[in-house]
mmCIF file of C-alpha atoms and ligand atoms in Angstrom:
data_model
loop_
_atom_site.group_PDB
_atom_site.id
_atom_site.type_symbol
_atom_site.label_atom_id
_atom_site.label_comp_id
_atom_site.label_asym_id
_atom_site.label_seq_id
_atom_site.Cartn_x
_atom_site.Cartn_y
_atom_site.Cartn_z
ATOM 1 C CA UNK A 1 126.832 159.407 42.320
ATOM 2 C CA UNK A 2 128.449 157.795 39.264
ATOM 3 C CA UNK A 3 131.374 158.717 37.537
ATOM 4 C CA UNK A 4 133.368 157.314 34.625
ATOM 5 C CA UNK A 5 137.522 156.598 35.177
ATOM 6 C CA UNK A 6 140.054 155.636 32.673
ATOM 7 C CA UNK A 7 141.320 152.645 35.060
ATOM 8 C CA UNK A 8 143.836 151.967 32.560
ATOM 9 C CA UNK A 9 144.640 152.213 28.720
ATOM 10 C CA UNK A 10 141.315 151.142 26.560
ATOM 11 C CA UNK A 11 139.697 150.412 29.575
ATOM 12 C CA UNK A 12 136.698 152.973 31.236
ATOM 13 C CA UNK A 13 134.689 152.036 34.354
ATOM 14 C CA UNK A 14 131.867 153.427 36.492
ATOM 15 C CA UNK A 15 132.916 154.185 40.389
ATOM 16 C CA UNK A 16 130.300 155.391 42.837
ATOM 17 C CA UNK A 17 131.731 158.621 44.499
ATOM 18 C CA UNK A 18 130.659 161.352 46.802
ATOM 19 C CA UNK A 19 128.770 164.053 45.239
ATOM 20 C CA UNK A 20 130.910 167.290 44.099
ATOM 21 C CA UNK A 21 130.246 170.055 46.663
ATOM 22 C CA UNK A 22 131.035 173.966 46.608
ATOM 23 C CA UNK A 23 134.707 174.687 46.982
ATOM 24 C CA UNK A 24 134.667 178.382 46.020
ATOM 25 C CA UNK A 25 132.322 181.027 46.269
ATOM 26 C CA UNK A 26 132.141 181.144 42.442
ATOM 27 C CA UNK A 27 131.590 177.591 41.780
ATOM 28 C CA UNK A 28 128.568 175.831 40.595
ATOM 29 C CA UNK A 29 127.483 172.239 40.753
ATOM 30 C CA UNK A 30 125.558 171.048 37.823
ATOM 31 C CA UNK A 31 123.326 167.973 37.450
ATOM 32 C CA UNK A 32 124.208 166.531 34.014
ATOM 33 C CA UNK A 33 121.417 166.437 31.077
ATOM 34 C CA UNK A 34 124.161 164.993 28.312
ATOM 35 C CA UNK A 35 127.611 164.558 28.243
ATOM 36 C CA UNK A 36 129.867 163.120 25.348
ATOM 37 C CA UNK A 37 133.339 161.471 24.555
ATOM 38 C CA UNK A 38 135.518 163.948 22.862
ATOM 39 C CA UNK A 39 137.944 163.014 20.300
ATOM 40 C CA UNK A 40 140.735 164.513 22.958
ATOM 41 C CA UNK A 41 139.994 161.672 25.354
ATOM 42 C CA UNK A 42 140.672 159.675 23.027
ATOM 43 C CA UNK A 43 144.555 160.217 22.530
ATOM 44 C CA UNK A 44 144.284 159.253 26.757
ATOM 45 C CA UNK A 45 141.989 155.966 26.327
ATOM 46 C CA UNK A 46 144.718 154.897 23.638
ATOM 47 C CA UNK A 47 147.325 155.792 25.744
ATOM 48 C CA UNK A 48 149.114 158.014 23.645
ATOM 49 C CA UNK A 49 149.024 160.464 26.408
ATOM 50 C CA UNK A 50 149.685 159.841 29.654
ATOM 51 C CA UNK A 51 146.285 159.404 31.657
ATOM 52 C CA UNK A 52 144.852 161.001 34.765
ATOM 53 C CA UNK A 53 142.128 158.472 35.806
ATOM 54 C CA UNK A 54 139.914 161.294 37.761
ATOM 55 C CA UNK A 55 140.100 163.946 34.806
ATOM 56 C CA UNK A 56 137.761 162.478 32.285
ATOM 57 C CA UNK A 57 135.482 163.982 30.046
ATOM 58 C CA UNK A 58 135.003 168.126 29.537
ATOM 59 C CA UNK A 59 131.906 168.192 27.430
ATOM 60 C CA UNK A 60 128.842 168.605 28.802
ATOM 61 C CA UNK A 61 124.881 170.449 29.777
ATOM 62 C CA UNK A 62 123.389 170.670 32.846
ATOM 63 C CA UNK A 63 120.938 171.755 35.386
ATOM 64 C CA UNK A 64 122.147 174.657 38.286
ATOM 65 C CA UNK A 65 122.017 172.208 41.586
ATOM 66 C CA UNK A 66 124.032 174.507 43.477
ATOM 67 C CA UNK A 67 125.328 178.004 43.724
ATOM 68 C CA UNK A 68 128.653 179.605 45.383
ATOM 69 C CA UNK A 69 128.219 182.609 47.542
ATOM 70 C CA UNK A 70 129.019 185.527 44.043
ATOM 71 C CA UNK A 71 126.880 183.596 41.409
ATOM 72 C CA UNK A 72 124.575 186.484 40.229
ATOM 73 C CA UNK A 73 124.096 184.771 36.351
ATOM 74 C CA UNK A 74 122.461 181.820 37.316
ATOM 75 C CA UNK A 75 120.339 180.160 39.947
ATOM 76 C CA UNK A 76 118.930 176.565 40.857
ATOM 77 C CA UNK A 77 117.057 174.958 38.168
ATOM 78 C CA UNK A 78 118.864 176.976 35.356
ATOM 79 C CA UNK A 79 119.566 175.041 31.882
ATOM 80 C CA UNK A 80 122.981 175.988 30.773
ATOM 81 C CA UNK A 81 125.511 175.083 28.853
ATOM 82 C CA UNK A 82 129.115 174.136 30.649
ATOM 83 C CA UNK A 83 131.869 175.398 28.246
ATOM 84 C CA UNK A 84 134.933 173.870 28.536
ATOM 85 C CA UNK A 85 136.559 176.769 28.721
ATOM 86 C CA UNK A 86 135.891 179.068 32.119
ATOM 87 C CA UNK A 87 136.651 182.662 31.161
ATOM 88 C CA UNK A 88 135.837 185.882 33.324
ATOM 89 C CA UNK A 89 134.677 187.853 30.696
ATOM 90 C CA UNK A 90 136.764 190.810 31.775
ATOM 91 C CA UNK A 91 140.736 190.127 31.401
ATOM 92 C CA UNK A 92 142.547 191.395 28.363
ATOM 93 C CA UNK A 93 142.267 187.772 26.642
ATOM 94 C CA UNK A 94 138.128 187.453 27.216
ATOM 95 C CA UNK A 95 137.683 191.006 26.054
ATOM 96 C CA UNK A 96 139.600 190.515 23.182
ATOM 97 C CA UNK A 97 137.057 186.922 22.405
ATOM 98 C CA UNK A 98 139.709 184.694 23.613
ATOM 99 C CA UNK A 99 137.880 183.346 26.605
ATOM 100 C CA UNK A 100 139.757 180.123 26.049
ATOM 101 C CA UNK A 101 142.612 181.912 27.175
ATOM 102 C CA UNK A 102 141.511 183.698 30.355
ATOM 103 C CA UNK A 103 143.968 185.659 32.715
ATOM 104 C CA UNK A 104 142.335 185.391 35.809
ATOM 105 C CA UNK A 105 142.392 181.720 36.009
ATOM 106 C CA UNK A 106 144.682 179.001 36.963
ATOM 107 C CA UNK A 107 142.195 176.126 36.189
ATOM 108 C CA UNK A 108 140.354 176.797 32.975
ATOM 109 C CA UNK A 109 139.755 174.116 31.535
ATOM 110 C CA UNK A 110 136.667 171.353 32.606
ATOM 111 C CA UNK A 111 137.325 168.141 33.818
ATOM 112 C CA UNK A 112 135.375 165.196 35.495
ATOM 113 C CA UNK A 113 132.343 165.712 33.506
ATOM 114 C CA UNK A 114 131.423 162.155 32.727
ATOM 115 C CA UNK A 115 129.735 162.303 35.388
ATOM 116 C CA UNK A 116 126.115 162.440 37.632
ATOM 117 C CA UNK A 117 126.969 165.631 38.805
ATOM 118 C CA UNK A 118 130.454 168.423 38.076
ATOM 119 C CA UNK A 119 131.881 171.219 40.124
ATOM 120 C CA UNK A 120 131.988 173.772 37.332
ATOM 121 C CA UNK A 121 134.982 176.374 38.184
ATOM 122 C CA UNK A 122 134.619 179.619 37.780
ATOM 123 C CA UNK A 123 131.092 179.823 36.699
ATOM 124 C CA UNK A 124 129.837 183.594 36.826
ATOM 125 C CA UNK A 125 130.773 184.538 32.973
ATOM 126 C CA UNK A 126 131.519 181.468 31.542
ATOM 127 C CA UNK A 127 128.132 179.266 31.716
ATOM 128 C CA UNK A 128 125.720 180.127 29.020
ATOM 129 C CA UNK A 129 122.374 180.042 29.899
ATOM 130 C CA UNK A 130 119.775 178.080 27.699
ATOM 131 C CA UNK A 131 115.640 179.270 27.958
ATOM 132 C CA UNK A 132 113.886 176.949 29.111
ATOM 133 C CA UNK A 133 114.222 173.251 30.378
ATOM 134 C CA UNK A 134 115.732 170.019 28.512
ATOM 135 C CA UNK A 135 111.845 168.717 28.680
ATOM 136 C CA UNK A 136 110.640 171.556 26.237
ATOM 137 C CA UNK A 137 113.799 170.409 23.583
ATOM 138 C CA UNK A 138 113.676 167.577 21.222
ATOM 139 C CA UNK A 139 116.927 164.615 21.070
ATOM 140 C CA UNK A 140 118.071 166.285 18.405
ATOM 141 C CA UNK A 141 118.057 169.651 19.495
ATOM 142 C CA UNK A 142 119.433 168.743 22.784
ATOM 143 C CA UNK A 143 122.411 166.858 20.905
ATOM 144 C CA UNK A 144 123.034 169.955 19.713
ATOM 145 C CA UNK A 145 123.231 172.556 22.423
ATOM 146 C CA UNK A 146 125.473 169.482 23.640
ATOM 147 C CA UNK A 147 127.744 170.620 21.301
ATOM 148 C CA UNK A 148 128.173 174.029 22.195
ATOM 149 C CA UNK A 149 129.936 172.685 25.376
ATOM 150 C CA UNK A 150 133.053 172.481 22.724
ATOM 151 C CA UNK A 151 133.173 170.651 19.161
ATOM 152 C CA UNK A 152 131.007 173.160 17.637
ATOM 153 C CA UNK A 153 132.748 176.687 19.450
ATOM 154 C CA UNK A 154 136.181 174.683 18.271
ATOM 155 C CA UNK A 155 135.640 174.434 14.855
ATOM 156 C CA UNK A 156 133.917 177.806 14.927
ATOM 157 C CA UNK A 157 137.361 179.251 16.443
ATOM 158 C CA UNK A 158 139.056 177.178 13.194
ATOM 159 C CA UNK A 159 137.442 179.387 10.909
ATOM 160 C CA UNK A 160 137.571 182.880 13.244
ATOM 161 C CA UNK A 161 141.006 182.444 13.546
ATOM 162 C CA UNK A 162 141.748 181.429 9.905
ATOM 163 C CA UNK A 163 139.544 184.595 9.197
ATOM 164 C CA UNK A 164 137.053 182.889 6.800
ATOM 165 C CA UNK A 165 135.487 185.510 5.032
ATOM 166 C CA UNK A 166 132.249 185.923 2.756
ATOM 167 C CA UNK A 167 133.114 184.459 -0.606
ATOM 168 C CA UNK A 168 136.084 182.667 0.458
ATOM 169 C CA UNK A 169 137.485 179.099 -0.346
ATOM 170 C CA UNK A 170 138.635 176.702 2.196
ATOM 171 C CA UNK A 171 139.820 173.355 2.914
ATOM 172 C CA UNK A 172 138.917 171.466 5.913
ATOM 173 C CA UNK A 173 141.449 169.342 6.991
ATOM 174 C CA UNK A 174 140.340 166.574 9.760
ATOM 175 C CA UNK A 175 136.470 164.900 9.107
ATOM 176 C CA UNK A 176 136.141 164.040 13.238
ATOM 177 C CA UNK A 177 133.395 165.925 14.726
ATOM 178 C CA UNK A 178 135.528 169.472 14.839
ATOM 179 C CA UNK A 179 136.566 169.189 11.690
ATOM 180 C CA UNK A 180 132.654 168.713 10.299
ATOM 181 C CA UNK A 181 132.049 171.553 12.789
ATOM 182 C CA UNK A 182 134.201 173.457 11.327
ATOM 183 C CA UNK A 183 132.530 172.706 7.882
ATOM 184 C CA UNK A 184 129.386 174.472 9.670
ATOM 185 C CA UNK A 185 131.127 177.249 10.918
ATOM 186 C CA UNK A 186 132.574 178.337 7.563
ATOM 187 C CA UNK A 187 129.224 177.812 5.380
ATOM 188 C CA UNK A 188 128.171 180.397 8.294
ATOM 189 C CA UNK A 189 130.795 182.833 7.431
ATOM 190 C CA UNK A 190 129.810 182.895 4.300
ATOM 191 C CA UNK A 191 132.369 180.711 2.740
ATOM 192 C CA UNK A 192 131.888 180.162 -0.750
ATOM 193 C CA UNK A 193 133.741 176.770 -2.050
ATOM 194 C CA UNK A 194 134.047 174.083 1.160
ATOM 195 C CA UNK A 195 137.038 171.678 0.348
ATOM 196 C CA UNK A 196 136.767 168.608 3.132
ATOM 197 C CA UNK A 197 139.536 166.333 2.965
ATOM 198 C CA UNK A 198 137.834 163.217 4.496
ATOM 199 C CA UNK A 199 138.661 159.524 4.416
ATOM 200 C CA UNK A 200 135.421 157.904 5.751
ATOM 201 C CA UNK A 201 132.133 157.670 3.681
ATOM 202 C CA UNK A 202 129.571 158.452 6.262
ATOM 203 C CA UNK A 203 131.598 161.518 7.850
ATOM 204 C CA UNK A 204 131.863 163.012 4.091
ATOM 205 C CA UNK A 205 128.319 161.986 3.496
ATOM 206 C CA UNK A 206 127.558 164.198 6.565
ATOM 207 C CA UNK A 207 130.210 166.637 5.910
ATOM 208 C CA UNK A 208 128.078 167.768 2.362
ATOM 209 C CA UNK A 209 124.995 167.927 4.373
ATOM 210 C CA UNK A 210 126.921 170.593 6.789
ATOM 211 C CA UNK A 211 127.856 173.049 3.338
ATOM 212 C CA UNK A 212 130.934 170.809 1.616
ATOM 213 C CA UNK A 213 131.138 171.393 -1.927
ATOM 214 C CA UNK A 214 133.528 169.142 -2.493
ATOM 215 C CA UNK A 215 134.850 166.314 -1.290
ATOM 216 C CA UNK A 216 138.692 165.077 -1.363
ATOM 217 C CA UNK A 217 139.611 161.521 -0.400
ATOM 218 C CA UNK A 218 142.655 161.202 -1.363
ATOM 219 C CA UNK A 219 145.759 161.336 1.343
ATOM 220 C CA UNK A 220 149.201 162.835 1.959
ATOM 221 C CA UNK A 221 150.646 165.348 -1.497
ATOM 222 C CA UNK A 222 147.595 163.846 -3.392
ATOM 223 C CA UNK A 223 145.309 165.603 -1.332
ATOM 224 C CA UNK A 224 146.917 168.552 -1.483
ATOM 225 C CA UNK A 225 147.221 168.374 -5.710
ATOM 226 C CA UNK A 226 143.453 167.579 -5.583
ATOM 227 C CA UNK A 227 142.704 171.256 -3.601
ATOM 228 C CA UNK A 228 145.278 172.498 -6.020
ATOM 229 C CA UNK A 229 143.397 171.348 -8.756
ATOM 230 C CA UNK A 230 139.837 172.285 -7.306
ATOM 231 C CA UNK A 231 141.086 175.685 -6.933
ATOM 232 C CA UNK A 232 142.266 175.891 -10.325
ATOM 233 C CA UNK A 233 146.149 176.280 -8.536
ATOM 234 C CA UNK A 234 145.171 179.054 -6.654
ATOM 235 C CA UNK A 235 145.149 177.398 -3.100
ATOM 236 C CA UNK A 236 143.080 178.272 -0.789
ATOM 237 C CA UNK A 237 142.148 181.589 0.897
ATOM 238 C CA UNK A 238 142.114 179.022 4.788
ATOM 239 C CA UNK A 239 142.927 176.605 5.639
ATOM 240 C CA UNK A 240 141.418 174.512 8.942
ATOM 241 C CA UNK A 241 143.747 172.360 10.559
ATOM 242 C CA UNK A 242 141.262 169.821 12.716
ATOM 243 C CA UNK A 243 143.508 167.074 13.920
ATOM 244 C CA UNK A 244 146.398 168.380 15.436
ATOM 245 C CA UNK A 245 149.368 165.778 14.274
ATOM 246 C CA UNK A 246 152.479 166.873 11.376
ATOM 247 C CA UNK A 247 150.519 165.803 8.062
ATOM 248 C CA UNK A 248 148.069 167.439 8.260
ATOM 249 C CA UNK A 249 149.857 170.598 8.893
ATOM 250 C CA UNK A 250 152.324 170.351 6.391
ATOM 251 C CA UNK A 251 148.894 169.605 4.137
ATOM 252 C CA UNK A 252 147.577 173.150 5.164
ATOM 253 C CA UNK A 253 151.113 174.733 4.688
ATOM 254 C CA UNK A 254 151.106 173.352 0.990
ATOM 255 C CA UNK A 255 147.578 174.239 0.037
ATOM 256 C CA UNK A 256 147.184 177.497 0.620
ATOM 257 C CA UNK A 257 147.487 180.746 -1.319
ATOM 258 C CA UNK A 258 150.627 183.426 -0.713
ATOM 259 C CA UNK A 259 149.177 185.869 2.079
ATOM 260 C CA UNK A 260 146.267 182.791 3.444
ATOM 261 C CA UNK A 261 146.144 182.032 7.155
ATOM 262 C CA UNK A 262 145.655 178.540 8.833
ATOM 263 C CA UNK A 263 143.210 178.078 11.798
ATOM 264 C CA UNK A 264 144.801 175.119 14.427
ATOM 265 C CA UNK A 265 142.283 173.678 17.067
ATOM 266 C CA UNK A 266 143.775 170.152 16.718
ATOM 267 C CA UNK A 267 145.530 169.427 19.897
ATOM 268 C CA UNK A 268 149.062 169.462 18.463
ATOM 269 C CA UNK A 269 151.171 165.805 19.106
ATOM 270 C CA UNK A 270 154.035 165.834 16.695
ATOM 271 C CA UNK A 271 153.288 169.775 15.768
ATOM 272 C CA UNK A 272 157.182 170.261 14.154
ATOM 273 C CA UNK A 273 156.805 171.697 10.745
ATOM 274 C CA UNK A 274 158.944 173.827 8.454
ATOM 275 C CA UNK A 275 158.155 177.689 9.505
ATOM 276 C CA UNK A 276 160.434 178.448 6.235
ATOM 277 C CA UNK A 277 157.386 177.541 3.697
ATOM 278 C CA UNK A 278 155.164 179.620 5.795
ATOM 279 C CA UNK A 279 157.740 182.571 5.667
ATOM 280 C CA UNK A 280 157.937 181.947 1.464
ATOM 281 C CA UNK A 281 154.165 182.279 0.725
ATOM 282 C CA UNK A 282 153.360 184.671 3.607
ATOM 283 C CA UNK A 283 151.196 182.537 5.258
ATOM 284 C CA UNK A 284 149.606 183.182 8.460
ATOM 285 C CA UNK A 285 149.287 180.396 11.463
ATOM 286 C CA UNK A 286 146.441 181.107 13.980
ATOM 287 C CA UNK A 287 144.728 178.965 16.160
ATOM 288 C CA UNK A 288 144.537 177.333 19.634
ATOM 289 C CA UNK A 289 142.567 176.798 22.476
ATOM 290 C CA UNK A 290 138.241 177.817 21.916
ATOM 291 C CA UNK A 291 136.759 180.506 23.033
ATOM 292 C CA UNK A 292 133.775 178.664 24.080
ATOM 293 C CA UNK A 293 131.775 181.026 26.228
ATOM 294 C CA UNK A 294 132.423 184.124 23.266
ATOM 295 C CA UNK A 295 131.446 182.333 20.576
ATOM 296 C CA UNK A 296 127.841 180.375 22.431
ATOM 297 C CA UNK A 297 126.642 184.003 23.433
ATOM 298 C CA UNK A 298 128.022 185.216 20.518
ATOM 299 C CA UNK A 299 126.239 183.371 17.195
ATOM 300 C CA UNK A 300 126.011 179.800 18.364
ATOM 301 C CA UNK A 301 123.552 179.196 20.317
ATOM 302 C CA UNK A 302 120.948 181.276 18.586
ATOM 303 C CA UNK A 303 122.071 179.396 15.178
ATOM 304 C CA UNK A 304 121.299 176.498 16.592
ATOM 305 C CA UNK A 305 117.883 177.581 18.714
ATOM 306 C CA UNK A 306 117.105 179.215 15.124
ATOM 307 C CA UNK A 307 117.309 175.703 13.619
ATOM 308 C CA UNK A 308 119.982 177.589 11.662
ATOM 309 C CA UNK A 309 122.646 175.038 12.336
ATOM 310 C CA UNK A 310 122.615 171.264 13.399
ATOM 311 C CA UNK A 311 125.798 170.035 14.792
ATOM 312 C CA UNK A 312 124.195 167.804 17.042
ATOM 313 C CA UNK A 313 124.301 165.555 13.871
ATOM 314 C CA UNK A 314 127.467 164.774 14.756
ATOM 315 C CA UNK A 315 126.642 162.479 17.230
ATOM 316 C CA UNK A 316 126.192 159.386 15.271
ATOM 317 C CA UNK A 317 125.290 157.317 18.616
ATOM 318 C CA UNK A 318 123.760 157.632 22.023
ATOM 319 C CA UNK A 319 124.332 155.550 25.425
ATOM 320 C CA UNK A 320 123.429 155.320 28.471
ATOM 321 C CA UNK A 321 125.505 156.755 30.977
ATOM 322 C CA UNK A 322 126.144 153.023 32.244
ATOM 323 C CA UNK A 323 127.227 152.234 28.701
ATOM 324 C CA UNK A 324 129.895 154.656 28.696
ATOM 325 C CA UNK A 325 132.715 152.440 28.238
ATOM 326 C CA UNK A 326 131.114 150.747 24.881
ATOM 327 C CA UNK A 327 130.764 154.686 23.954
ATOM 328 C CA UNK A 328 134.319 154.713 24.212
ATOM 329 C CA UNK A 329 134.984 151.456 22.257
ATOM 330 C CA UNK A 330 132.622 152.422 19.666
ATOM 331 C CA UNK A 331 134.105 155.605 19.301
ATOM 332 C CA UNK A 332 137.594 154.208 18.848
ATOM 333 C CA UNK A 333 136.697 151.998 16.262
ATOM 334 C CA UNK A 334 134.659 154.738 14.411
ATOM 335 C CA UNK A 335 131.389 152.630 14.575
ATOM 336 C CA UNK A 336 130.141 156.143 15.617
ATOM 337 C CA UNK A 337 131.590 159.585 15.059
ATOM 338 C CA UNK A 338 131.287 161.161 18.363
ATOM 339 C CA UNK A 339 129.468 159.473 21.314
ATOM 340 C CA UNK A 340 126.206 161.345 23.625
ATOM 341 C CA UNK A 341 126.140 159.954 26.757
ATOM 342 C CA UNK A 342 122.635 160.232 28.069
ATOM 343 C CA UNK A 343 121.170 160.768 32.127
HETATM 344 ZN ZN1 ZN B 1 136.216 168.044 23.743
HETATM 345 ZN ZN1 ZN B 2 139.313 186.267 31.419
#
């Protein structure tokens, strides 16, 4: 089968390799219907961190090939959706909806999923099931259960874990495709005002369509006086922090009200910041690692079966599997916003 490596910094090619087979009695193999470049395997392709050449990609859907020996939840031919997060379902951190955090496991994160065909690990919870086959869903919707495999579940857990509530007012900090997730996932809470601090034209553009109300481009204290002055000087009731890098923290710290909380799912690089102004306006900071699996059963993948939400949107571009590496380079140089990688 084919399967994409990061040979080096910036450059991505496709090796043939043997087919994954059953390791454990609770593994699955999957034959891949979409998979997609995340914004994460990015800071590897740049080389800002260090690279494992055989780890890439975690997003993807799939078809049940195979089952392990204690796989009850799915069987051959099943459409699911491959979190990248492979909860239990039954240690203190799944129970609690923090699947993304699972006890039981050593190894719960995916990997190798750019790929003809993945070993998913510990499949008996954590794979979501999807009616149906990919034939009787359109592009579109496809793109979008695509999403469920993590952008969309991460910027849901932004706004769970900043505790958006009904009525409330909230900046989005980060316009990739978790931060205009996350712009979903708070218009589905209920969230009244939608403050996106975005730089690019066509992510705000798309960022309105998801529930934005408003829009602030500027960058650094400016931004943060703009959501000052949008809120009248209030701040905000959350804050979203979608990037994961200082400014952008220190942003959130600075923006919202006394007694506000700030949701993290950026992948923190350079994550020192001043817990003192936190401490001075009572702020809460929340955040982490998805809990993918929760959050699909949960309210996402019926929002987007429903047509209630559309976060495949965020895929700006499609390729071929065999084109993955220009889906990389395209990526990079924001000609697209996220890249689908097609079978
Ligand atoms: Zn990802
Ligand atoms: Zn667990």
């Amino acid at each position: 089968m084919k399967k994409a490596f990061l040979v080096k910094k910036g450059d991505i090619e496709i090796r043939d390799v043997d087919k994954p087979t059953l390791q454990k009695d609770d593994d699955v193999i999957l034959k891949l219907v979409r998979a997609s470049v995340c914004g994460s395997d990015l800071w590897f392709y740049r080389g800002i961190d260090s690279s494992s050449s055989d780890n890439s990609g975690h997003e993807c859907i799939g078809i049940v090939e195979e089952t392990g020996s204690v796989i009850t939840t799915v069987k051959k031919g099943d459409f699911v959706i491959a979190p990248f997060t492979h909860g239990c379902g039954h240690c203190a951190a799944c129970r609690a909806g923090f699947d993304g955090n699972c006890q039981s496991y050593q190894d719960i994160w995916s990997s190798d999923c750019q790929a003809e065909y993945v070993r998913y690990q510990h499949a008996q919870w954590a794979l979501v099931k999807v009616p149906g086959q990919p034939e009787d869903y359109s592009d579109g919707m496809l793109a979008s259960l695509q999403t469920l495999s993590d952008v969309m579940p991460t910027g849901y857990h932004a706004a769970r874990t900043a505790n958006v509530q009904q009525g409330d007012t909230v900046a989005v900090i980060g316009d990739g495709a978790v931060g205009l997730c996350a712009v979903i996932a708070v218009k589905l809470r209920g969230a009244k005002q939608i403050i996106l601090l975005s730089h690019h034209e066509d992510r705000a553009q798309l960022g309105r369509e998801f529930g934005a109300t408003d829009i602030v481009e500027e960058r650094g204290d400016d931004a943060v006086k703009k959501v000052m002055a949008l809120t009248h000087g209030d701040g905000v009731d959350a804050a979203l922090e979608c990037v994961g890098a200082r400014q952008p923290m220190e942003q959130a710290l600075q923006m919202v009200r006394p007694g506000a909380t700030i949701g993290r799912v950026g992948v923190p690089h350079d994550e020192q910041f001043d817990l003192g102004v936190s401490w001075a306006n009572n702020t809460s900071i929340a955040g982490g690692t998805a809990a993918v699996t929760t959050y699909d059963k949960g309210v996402l993948l019926k929002a987007v079966l429903d047509g209630e939400i559309n976060p495949g949107k965020v895929f700006t571009k499609s390729y071929k599997f065999d084109d993955v590496a220009q889906a990389y380079a395209d990526m990079d140089q924001r000609k697209t916003i996220k890249s689908l990688l097609t079978f």
